mmCIF file of C-alpha atoms in Angstrom:
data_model
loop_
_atom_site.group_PDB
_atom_site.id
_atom_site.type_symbol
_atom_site.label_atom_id
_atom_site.label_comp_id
_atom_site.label_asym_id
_atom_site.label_seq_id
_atom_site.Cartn_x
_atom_site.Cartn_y
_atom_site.Cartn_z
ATOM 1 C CA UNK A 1 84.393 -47.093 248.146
ATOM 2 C CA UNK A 2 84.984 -44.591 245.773
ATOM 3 C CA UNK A 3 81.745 -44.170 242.923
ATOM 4 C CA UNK A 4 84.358 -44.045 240.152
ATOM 5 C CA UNK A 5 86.391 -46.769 238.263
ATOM 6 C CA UNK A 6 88.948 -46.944 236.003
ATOM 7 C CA UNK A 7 87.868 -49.710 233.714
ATOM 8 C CA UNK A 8 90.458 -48.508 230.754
ATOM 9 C CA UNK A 9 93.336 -49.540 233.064
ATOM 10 C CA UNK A 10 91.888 -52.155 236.239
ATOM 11 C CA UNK A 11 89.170 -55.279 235.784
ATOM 12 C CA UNK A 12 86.878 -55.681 238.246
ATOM 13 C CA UNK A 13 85.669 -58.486 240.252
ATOM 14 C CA UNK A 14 82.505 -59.014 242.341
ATOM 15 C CA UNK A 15 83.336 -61.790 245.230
ATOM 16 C CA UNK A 16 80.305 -63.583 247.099
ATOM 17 C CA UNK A 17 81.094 -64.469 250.096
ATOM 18 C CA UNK A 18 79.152 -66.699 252.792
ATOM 19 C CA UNK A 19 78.901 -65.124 255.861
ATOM 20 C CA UNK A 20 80.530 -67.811 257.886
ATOM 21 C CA UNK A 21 83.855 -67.363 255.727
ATOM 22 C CA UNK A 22 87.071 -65.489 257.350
ATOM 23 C CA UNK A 23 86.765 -62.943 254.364
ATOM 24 C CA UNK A 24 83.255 -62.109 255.644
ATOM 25 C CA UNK A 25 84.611 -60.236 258.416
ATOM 26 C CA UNK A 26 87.783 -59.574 257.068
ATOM 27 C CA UNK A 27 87.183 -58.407 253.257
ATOM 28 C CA UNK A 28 90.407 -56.630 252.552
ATOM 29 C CA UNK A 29 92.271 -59.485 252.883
ATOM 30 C CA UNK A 30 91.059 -60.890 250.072
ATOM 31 C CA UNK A 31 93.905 -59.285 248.037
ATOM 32 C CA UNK A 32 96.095 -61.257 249.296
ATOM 33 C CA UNK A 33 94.819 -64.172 247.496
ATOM 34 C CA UNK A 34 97.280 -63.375 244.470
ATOM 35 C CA UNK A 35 99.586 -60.537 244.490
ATOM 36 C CA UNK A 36 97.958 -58.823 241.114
ATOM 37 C CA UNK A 37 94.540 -58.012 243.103
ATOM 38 C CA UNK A 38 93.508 -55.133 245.379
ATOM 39 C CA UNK A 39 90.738 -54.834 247.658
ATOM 40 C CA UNK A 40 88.294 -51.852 246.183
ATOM 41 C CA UNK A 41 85.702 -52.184 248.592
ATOM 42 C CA UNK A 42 81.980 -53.192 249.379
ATOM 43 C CA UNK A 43 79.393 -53.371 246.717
ATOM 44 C CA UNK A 44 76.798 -50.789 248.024
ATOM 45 C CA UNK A 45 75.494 -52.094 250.895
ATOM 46 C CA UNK A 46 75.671 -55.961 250.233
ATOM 47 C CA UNK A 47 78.028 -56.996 253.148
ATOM 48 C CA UNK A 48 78.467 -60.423 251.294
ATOM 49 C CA UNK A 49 79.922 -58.810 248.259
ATOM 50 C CA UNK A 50 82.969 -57.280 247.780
ATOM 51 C CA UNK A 51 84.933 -55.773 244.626
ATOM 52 C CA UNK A 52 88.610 -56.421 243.993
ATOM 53 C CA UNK A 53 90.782 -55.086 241.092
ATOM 54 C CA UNK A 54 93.794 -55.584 239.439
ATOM 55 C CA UNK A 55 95.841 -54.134 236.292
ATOM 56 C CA UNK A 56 93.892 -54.723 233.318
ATOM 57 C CA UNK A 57 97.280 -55.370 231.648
ATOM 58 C CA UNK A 58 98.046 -58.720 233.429
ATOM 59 C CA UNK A 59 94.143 -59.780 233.233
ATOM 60 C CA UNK A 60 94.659 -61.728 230.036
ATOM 61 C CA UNK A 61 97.502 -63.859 230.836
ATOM 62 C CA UNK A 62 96.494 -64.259 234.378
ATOM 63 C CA UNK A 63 92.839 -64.505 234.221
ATOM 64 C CA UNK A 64 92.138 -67.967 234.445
ATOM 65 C CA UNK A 65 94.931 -68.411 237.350
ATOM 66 C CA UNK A 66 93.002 -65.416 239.142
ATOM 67 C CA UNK A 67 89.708 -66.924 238.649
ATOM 68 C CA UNK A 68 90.946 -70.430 239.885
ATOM 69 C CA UNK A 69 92.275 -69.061 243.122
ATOM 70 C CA UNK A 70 88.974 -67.424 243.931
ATOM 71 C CA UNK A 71 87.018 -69.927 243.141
ATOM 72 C CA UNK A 72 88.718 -72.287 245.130
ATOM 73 C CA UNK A 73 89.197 -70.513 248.701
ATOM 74 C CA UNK A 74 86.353 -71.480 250.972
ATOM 75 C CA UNK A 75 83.965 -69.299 252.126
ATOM 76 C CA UNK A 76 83.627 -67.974 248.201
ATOM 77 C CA UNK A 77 80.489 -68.333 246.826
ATOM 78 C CA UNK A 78 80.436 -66.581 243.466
ATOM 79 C CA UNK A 79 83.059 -64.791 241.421
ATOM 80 C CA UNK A 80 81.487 -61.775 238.430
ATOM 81 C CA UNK A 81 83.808 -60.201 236.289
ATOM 82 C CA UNK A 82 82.320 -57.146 235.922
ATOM 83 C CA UNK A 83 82.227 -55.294 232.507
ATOM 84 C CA UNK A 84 81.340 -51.878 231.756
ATOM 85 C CA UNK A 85 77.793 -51.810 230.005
ATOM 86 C CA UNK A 86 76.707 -48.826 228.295
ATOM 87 C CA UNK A 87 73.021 -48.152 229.455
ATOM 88 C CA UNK A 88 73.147 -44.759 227.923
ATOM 89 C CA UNK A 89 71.035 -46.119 224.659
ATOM 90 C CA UNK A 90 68.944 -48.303 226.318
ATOM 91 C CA UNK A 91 67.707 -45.904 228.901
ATOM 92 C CA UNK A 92 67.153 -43.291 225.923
ATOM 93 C CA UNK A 93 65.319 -45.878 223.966
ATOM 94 C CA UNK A 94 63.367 -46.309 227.167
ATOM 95 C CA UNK A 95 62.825 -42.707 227.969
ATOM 96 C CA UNK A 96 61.647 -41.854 224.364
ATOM 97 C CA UNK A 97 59.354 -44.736 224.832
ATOM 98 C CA UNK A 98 57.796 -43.840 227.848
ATOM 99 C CA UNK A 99 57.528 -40.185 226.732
ATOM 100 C CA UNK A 100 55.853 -41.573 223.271
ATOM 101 C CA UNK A 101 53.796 -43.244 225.632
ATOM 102 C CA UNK A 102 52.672 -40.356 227.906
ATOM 103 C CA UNK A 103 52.443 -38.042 224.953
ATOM 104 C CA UNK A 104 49.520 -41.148 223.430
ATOM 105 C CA UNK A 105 47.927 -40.799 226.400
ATOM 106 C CA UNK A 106 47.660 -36.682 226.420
ATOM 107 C CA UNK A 107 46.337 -36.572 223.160
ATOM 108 C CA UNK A 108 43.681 -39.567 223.595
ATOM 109 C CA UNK A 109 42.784 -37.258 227.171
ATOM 110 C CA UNK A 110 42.331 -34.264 225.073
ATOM 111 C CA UNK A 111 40.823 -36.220 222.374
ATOM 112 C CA UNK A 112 38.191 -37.429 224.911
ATOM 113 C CA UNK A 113 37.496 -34.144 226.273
ATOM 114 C CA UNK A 114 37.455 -32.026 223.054
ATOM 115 C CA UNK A 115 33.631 -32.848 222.445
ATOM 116 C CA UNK A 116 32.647 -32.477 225.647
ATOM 117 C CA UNK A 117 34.221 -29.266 225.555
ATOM 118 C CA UNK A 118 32.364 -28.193 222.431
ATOM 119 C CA UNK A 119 29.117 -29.441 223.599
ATOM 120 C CA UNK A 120 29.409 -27.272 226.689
ATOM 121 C CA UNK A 121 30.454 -24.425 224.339
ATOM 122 C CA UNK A 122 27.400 -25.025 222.100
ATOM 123 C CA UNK A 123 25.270 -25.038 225.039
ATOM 124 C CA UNK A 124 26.503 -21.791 226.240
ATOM 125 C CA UNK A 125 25.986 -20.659 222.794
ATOM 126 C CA UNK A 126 22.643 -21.551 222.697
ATOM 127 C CA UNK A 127 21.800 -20.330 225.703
ATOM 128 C CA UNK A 128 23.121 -17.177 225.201
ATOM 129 C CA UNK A 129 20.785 -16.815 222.137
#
């Protein structure tokens, strides 16, 4: 299954399936369960869930007919509509955290250290004299 999607022209569907169903062994022929879908492919390596397509364009007058006829074949245990989330700002707000974070915890380590560092250097000093 390819990595890339085209969610500006197909929706996406993740189908469930129980192992014990005809799709299980068979997953591409779930796109035969309405002519609008096609068969993208397994979900990573989840064997029980597959992803189907179809033109974005029909998806709003045929959505609830599509979503029916999943729902009702046996063998299907969940149907997702899958919708594109943009994690770009939420991992940056979670990177900048983490680096405030680490950046905390350098200073408070050098914070820590700095008068050990200048006792050692005043008893160097000292000893010196």
């Amino acid at each position: 299954m390819s990595a890339k999607y085209d969610y500006d022209h197909n929706t996406y569907i993740a189908v469930t399936l129980d192992p014990q169903s005809s799709f299980f062994s068979s997953p591409s022929t779930l796109s035969e369960i309405h002519p609008a879908l096609t068969h993208v492919g397994q979900v990573g390596k989840l064997k029980d869930v597959q992803l189907i397509s179809f033109v974005k364009a029909d998806w709003e007058e045929k959505l609830e007919e599509i979503i029916q006829a999943l729902q009702s074949i046996e063998g299907v245990i969940k149907v997702d509509v899958q919708e594109v989330k943009d994690l770009t700002k939420r991992w940056s707000a979670e990177l900048q955290a983490r680096k405030l974070s680490q950046a905390s915890i350098k200073m408070d380590m050098q914070e820590s250290k700095a008068p050990e560092e200048v006792s050692k250097t005043e008893c160097s000093s000292q000893q010196a004299n």
